[in-house]
Short mmCIF file of C-alpha atoms and ligand atoms in Angstrom, two decimals:
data_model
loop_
_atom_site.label_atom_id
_atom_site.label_comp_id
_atom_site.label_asym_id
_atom_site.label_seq_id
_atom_site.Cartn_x
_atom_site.Cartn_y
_atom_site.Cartn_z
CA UNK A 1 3.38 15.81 -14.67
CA UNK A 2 4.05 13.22 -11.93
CA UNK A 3 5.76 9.95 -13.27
CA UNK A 4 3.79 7.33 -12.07
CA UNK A 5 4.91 6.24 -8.69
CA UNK A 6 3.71 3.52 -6.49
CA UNK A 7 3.70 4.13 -2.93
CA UNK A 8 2.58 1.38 -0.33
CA UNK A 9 3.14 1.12 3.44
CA UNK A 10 2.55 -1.44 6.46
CA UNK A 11 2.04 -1.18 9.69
CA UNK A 12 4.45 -2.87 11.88
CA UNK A 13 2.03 -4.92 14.42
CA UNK A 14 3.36 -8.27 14.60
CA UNK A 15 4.67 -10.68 12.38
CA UNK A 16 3.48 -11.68 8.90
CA UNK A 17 1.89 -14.86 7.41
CA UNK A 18 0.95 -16.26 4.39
CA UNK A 19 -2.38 -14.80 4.51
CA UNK A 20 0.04 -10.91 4.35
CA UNK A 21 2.29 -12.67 1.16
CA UNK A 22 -1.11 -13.71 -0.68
CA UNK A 23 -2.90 -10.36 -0.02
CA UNK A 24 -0.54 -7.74 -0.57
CA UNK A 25 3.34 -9.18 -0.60
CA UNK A 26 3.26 -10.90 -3.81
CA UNK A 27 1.77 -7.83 -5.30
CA UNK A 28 4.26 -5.51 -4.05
CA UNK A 29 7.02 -8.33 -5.96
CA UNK A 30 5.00 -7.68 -9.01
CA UNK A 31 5.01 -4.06 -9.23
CA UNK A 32 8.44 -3.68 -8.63
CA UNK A 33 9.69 -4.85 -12.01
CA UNK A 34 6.64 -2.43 -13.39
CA UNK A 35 6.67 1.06 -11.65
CA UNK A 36 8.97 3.23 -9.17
CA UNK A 37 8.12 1.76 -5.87
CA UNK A 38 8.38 2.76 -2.24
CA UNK A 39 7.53 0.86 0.68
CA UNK A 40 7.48 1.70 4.09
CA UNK A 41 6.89 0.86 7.66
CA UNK A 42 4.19 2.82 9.02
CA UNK A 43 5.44 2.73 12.67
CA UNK A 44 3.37 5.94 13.40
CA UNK A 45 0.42 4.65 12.36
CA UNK A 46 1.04 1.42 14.62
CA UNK A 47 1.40 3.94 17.54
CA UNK A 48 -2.12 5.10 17.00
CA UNK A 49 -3.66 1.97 17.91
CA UNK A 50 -0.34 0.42 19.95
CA UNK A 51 0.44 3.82 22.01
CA UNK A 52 0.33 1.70 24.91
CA UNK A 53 2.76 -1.46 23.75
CA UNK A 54 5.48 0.25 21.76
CA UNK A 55 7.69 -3.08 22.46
CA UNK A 56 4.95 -4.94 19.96
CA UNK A 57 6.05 -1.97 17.34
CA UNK A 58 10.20 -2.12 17.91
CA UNK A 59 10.32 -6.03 17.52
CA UNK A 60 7.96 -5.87 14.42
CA UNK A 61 9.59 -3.38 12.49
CA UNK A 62 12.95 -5.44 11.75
CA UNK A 63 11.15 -8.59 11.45
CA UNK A 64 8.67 -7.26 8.69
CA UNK A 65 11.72 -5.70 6.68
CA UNK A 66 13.27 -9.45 6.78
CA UNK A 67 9.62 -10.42 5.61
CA UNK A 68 9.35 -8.23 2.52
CA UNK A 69 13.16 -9.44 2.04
CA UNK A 70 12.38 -12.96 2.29
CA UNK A 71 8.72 -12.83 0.23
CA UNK A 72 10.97 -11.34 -2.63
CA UNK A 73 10.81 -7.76 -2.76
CA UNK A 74 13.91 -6.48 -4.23
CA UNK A 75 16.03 -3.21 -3.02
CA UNK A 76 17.81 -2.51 -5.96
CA UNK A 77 14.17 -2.10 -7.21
CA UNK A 78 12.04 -0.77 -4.69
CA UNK A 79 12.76 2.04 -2.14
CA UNK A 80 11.90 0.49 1.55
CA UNK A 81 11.97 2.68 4.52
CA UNK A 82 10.33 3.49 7.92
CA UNK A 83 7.94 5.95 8.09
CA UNK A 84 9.43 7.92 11.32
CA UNK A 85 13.06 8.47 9.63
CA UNK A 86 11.29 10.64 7.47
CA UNK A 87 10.22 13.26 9.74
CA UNK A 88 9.10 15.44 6.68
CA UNK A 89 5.97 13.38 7.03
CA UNK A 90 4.98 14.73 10.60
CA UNK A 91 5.70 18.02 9.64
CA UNK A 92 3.11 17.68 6.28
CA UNK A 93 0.81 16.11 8.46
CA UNK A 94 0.76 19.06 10.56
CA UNK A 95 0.75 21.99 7.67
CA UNK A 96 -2.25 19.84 6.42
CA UNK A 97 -4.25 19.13 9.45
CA UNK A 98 -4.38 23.66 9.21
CA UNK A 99 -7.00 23.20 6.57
CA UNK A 100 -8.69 19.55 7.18
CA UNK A 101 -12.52 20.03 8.56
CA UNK A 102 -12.92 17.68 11.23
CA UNK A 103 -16.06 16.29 10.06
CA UNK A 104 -14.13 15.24 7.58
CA UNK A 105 -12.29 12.95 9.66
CA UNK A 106 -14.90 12.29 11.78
CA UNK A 107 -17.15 10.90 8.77
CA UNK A 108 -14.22 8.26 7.45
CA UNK A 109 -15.77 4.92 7.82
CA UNK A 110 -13.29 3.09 9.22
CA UNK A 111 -13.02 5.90 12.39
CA UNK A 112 -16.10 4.67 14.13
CA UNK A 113 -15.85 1.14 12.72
CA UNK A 114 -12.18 0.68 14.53
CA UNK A 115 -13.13 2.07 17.60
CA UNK A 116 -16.17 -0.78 18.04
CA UNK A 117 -14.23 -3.15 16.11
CA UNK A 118 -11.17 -2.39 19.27
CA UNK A 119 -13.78 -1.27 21.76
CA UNK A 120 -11.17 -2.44 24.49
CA UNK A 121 -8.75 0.56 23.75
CA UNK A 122 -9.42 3.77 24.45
CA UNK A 123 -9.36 5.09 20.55
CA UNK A 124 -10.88 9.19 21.16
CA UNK A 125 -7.37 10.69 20.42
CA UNK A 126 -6.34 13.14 18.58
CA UNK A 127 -3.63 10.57 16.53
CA UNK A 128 -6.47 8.08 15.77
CA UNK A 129 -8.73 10.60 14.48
CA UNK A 130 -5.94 11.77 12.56
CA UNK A 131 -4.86 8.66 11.00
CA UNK A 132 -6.21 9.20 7.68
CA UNK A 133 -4.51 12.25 7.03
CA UNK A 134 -1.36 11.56 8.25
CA UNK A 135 -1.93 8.42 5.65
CA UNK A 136 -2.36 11.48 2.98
CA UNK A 137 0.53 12.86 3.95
CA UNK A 138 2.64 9.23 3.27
CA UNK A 139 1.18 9.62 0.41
CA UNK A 140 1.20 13.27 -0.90
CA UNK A 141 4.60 13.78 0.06
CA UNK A 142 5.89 11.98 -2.67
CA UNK A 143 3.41 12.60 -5.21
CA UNK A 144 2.70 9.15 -5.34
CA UNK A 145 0.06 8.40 -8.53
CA UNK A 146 -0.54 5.04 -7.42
CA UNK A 147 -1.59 3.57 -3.91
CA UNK A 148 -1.73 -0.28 -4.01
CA UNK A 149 -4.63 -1.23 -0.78
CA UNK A 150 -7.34 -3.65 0.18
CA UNK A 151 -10.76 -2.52 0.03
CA UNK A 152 -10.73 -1.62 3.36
CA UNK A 153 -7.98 1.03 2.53
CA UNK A 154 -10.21 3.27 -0.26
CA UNK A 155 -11.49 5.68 1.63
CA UNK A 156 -8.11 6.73 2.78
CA UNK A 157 -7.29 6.92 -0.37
CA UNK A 158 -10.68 8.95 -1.29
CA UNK A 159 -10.00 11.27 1.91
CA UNK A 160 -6.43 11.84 0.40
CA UNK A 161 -7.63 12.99 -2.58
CA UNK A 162 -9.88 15.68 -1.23
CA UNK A 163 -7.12 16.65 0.62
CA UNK A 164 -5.40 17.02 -2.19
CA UNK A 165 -7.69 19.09 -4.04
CA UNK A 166 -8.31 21.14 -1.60
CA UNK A 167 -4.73 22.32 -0.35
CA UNK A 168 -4.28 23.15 -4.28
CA UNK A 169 -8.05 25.04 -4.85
CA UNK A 170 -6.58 27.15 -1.54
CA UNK A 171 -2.88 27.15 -2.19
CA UNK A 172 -2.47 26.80 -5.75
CA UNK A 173 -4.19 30.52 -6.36
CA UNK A 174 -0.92 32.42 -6.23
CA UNK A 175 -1.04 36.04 -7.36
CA UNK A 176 -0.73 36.45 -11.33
CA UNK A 177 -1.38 32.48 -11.83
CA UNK A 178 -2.74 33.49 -15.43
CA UNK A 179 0.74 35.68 -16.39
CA UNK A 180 2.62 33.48 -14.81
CA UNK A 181 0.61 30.29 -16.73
CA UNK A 182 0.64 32.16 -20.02
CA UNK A 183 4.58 33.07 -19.52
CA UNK A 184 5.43 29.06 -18.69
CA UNK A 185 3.14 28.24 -22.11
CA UNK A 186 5.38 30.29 -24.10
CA UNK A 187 8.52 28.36 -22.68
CA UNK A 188 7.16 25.28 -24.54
CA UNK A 189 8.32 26.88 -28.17
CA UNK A 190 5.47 27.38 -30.24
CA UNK A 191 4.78 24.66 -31.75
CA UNK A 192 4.36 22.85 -28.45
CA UNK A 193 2.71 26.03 -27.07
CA UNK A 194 -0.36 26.35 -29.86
CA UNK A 195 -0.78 22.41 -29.58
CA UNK A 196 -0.77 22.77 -25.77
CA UNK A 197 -3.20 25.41 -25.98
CA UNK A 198 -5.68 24.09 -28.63
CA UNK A 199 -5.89 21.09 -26.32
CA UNK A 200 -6.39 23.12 -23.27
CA UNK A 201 -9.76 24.71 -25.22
CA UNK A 202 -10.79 21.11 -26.78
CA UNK A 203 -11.02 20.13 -23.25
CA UNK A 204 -12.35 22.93 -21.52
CA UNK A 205 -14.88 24.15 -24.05
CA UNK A 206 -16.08 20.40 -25.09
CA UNK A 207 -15.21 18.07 -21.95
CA UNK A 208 -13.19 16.25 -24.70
CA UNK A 209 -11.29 13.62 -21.96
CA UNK A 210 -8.62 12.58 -24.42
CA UNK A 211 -7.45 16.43 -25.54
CA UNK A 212 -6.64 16.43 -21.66
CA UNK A 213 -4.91 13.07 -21.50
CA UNK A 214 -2.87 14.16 -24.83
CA UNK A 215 -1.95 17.51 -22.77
CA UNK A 216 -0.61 16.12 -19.97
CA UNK A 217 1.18 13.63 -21.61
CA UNK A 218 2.64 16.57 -23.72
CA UNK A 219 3.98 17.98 -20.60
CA UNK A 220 5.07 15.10 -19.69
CA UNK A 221 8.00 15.32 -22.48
CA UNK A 222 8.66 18.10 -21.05
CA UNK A 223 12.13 17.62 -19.60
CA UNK A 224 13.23 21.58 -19.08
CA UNK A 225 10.06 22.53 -17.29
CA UNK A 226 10.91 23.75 -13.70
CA UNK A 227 8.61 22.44 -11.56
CA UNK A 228 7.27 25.57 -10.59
CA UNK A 229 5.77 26.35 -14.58
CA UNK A 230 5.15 22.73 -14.87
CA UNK A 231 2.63 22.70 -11.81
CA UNK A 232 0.92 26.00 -12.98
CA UNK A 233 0.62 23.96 -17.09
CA UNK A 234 -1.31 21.25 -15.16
CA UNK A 235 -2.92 23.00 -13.07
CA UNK A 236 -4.31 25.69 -16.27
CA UNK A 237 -5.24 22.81 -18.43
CA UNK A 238 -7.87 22.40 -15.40
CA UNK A 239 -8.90 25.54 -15.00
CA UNK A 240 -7.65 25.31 -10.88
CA UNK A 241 -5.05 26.96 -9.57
CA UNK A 242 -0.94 25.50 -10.13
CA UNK A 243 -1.30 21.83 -8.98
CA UNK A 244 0.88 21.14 -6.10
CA UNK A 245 -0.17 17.97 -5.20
CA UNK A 246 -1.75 15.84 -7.30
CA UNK A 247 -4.39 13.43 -6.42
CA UNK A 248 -3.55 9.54 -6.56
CA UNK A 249 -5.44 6.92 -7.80
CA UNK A 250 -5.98 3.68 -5.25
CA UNK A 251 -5.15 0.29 -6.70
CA UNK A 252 -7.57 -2.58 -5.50
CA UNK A 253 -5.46 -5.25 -4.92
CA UNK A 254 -7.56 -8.36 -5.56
CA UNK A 255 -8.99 -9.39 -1.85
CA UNK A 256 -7.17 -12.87 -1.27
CA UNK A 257 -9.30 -14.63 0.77
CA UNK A 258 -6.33 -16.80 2.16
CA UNK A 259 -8.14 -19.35 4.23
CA UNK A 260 -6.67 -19.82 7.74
CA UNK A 261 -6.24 -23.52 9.31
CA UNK A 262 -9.58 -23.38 10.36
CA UNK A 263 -11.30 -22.14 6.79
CA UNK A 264 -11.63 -18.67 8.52
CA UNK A 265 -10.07 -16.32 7.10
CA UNK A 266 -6.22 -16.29 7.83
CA UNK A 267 -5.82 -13.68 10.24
CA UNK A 268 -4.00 -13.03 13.72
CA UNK A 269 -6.88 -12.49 15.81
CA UNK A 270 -8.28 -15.91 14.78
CA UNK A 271 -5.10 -17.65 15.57
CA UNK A 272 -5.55 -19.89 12.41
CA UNK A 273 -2.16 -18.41 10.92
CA UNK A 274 0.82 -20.27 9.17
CA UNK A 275 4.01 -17.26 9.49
CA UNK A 276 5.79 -16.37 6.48
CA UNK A 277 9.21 -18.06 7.53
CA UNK A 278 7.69 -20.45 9.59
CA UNK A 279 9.63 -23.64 10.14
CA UNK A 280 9.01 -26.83 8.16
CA UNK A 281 8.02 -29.30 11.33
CA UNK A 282 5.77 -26.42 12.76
CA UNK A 283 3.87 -25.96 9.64
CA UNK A 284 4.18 -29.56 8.77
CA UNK A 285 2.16 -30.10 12.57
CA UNK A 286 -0.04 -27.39 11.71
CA UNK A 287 -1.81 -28.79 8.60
CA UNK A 288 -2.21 -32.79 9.74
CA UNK A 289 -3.96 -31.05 12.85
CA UNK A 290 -6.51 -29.11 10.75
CA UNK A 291 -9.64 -29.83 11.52
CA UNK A 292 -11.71 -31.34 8.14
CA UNK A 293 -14.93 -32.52 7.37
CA UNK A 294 -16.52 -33.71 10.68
CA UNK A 295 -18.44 -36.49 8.75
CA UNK A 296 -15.66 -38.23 8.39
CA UNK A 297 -15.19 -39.65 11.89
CA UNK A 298 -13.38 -42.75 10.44
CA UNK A 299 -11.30 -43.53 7.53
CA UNK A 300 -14.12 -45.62 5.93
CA UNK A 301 -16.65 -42.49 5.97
CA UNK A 302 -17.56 -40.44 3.00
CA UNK A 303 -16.82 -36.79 3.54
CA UNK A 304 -17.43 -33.59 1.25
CA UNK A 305 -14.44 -31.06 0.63
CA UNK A 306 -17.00 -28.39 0.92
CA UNK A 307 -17.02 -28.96 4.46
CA UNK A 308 -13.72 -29.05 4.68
CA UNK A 309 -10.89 -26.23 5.20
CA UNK A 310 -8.26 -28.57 4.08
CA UNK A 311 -10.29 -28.19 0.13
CA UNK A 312 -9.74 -24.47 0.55
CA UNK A 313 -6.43 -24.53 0.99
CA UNK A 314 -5.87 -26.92 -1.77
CA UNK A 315 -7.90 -24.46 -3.95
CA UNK A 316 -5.14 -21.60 -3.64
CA UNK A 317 -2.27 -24.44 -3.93
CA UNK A 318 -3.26 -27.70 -5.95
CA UNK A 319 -3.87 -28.09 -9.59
CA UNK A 320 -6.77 -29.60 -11.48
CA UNK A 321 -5.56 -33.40 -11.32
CA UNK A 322 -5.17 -32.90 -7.23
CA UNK A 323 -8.34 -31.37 -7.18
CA UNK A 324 -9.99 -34.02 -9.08
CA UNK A 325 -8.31 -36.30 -6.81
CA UNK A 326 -9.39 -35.11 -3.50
CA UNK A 327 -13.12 -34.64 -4.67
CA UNK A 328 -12.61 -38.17 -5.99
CA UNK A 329 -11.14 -39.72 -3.34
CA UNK A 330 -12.66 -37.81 -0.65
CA UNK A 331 -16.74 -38.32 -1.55
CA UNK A 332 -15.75 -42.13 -2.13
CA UNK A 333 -13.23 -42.38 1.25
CA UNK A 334 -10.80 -43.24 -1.12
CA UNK A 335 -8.49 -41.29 0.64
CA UNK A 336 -7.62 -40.79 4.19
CA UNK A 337 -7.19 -37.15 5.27
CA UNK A 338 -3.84 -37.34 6.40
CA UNK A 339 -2.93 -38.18 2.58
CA UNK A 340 -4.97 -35.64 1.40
CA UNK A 341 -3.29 -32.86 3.58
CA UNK A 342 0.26 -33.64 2.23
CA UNK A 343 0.23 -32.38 -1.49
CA UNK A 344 -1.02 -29.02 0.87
CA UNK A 345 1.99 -29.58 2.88
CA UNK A 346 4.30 -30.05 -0.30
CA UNK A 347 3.18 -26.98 -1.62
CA UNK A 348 3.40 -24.48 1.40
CA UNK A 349 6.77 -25.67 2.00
CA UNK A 350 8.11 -24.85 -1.52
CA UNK A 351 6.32 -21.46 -1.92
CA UNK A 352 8.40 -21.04 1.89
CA UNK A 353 11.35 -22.32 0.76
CA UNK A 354 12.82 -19.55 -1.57
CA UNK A 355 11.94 -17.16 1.41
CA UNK A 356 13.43 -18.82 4.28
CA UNK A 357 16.78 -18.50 1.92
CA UNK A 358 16.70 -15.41 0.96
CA UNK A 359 15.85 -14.69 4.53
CA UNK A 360 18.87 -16.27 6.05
CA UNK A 361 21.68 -13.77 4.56
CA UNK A 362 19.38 -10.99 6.42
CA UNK A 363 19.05 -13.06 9.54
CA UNK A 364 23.36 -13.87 9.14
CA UNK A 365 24.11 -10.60 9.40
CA UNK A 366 21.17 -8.15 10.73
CA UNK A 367 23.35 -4.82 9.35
CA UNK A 368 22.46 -5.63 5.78
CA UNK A 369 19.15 -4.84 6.53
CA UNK A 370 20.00 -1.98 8.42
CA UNK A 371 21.71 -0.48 5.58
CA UNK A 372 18.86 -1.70 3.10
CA UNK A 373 16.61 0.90 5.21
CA UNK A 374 19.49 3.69 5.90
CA UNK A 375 19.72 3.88 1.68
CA UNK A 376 15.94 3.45 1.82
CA UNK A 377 15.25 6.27 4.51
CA UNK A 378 17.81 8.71 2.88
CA UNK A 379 16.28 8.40 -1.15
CA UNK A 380 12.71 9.16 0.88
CA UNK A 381 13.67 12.14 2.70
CA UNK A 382 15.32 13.59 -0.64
CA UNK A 383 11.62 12.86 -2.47
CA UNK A 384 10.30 14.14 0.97
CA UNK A 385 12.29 17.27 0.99
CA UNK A 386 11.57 18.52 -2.32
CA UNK A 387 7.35 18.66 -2.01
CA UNK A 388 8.24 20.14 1.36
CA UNK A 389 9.71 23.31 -0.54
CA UNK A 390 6.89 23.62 -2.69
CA UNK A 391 4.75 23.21 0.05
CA UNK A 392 5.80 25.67 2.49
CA UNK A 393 6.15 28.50 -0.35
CA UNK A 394 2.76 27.84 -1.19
CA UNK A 395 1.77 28.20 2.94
CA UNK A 396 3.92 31.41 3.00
CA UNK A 397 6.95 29.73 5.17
CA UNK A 398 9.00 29.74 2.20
CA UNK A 399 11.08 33.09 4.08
CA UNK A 400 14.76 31.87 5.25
N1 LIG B 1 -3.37 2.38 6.72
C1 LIG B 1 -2.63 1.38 6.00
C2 LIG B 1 -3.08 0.00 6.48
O1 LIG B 1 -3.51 -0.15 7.60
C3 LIG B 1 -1.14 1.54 6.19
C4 LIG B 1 -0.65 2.81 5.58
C5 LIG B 1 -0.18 3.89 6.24
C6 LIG B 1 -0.59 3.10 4.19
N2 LIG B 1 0.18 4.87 5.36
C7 LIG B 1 -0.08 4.42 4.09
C8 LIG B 1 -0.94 2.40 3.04
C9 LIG B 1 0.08 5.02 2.85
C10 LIG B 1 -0.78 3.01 1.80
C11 LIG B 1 -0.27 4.33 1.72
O2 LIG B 1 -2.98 -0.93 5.73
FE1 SF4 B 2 -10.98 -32.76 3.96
FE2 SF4 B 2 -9.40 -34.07 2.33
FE3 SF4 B 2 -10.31 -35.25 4.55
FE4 SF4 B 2 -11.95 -34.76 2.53
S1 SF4 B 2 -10.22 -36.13 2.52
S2 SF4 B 2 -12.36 -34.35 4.69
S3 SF4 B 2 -11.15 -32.83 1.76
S4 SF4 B 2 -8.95 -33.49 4.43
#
């Protein structure tokens, strides 16, 4: 019923590195050319955990929109906005939180696991508890069918689609669903209509999977459905009630392990980072200072990359012959490790290169980027405002 519509967001907490453009960046680039995207700055969600430095927040959010910018991800393809322009998302957070248990919230993993993990803050509010759902809300509001997160990120994505089923099992039960069901079917013509509902018994009656997938992709075509008949079609073929909001699927993006300069992973709180537009004598400083194999004490001394951070790096950025090379010359002290370090240093500064560029016309004028996310913000609240209708007919506030 839903086209399929990628939805991703970011929390503005300080500035990105390359560990952010292997992880997730690059994979937002990707899907742009494949799917409708949005992106957004999840400044709200920063405030759960940053309620108490809201200057860390402001001075990220500008700086990650340059970021995306300058790691390559296009507006003319992908909608990028902040997450408190839209204030259709507080207001489906709150019509949600009406009908989410609190155990629910209570029993998401990464609750308890983030308050011990920032044991320093005081975490036992009501927005941190709440982060998940207001997460489902990003999410639901635009009837997003595909959430691109880290493993970390799934059972957000698993709590979301409870949510999901739930507001449409309570909501989606309007009075005379079955007429009203049966009424849309005939609106299909009936050709359509007795291949819609021979499918809808195939799948019902014998579990058959693909009867289902052929159904909905039979609605699909549907161009003159309103929305209204083409939520109850979806939600019939089910057997549920119409099907408001539909559940999304996560998508695992791949968990880069980008090694930091110290073969931890890269990561802020391990202060190991290289930043995305980082400047070529800082990062250039940064890599002949890593530490390497502490065998090697002098230049005559065997070491073995596999003590050595320096190898990991060159595993995300050298080919087989530099490989072979390093292994080579590094077992046999062939090499010193200032040599070694430089193809690394070649290669970080030409996967920066094309960003700091495309980063300076932002950084030239600042109001491009302003406008980027005014365009952004307005397309959002248009999506936004359109599941709001639906929503607050189905909660009985759809009186003017
Ligand atoms: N919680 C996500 C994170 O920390 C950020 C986020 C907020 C998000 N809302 C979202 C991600 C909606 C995907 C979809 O990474
Ligand atoms: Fe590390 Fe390379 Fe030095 Fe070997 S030669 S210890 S791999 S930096």
């Amino acid at each position: 019923m839903f086209a399929d519509r990628v939805l991703s967001g970011m929390r503005p907490t300080g500035s990105l590195h390359l560990g952010h453009y292997h992880g997730v960046l690059k994979n937002w680039t990707e899907m742009q050319h494949e799917y409708e995207c949005l992106f957004f700055v999840a400044d709200w969600h920063a405030l759960t955990t940053h309620y108490d430095t809201p200057q860390v927040i402001e001075q990220s959010v500008w700086d990650m929109v340059v970021d995306w910018l300058a790691a390559g991800v296009d507006p003319s393809r992908a909608t990028l906005f902040i997450q408190s322009k839209v204030p259709e998302h507080a207001e489906l957070h709150l019509l949600l939180s009406m009908i989410t248990p609190l155990g629910w919230l209570e029993r998401v993993p990464t609750y308890k696991d983030q308050q011990e993990k920032l044991a320093a803050k005081d975490l036992s509010t009501y927005g941190f508890l709440g982060y998940p759902l207001l997460q489902s809300a990003d999410i639901l509001i635009y009837r997003a069918t595909h959430v691109p997160v880290g493993e970390d990120q799934v059972p957000h994505i698993e709590f979301t689609r409870e949510i999901a089923r739930r507001f449409n099992h309570i909501y989606g039960r309007e009075p005379g669903f079955e007429e009203k069901a049966l009424a849309a079917v005939k609106k299909l013509g009936s050709k359509k209509a007795r291949l819609y509902a021979e499918l809808r018994t195939r799948f019902q009656e014998q579990g058959d999977d693909e009867a289902l997938l052929s159904a909905k992709s039979l609605l699909d075509e549907q161009q003159s459905l309103s929305m209204g008949d083409r939520e109850r079609l979806f939600g019939y073929l089910e057997g549920t009630g119409k099907m408001i909001l539909p559940e999304p699927d996560a998508m695992l993006t791949k968990a880069s392990k980008m090694p930091g300069l110290d073969g931890q992973k890269m990561s802020k709180s391990y202060n190991n980072t290289i930043s995305l537009r980082e400047d070529e004598a800082s990062v250039t400083k940064k890599i002949r200072t890593m530490p390497t194999d502490p065998a090697r004490v002098r230049r005559t001394d065997p070491g073995n990359p596999e003590h050595c951070p320096v190898w990991q790096l060159h595993q995300v950025y050298s080919g087989e012959d530099t490989k072979q090379w390093v292994q080579q010359g590094c077992r046999s002290a062939g090499i010193g490790c200032i040599e070694c370090k430089q193809p690394v240093i070649d290669a970080v500064l030409a996967e920066q290169k094309p960003m700091r560029e495309r980063a300076q016309q932002y950084l030239d004028d600042p109001t491009l980027v302003r406008n980027i996310i005014a365009d952004g913000c307005e397309k959002a609240r248009k999506l936004a405002g359109e599941t709001m209708r639906d929503v607050r007919e189905a909660m009985g506030l759809g009186y003017s």
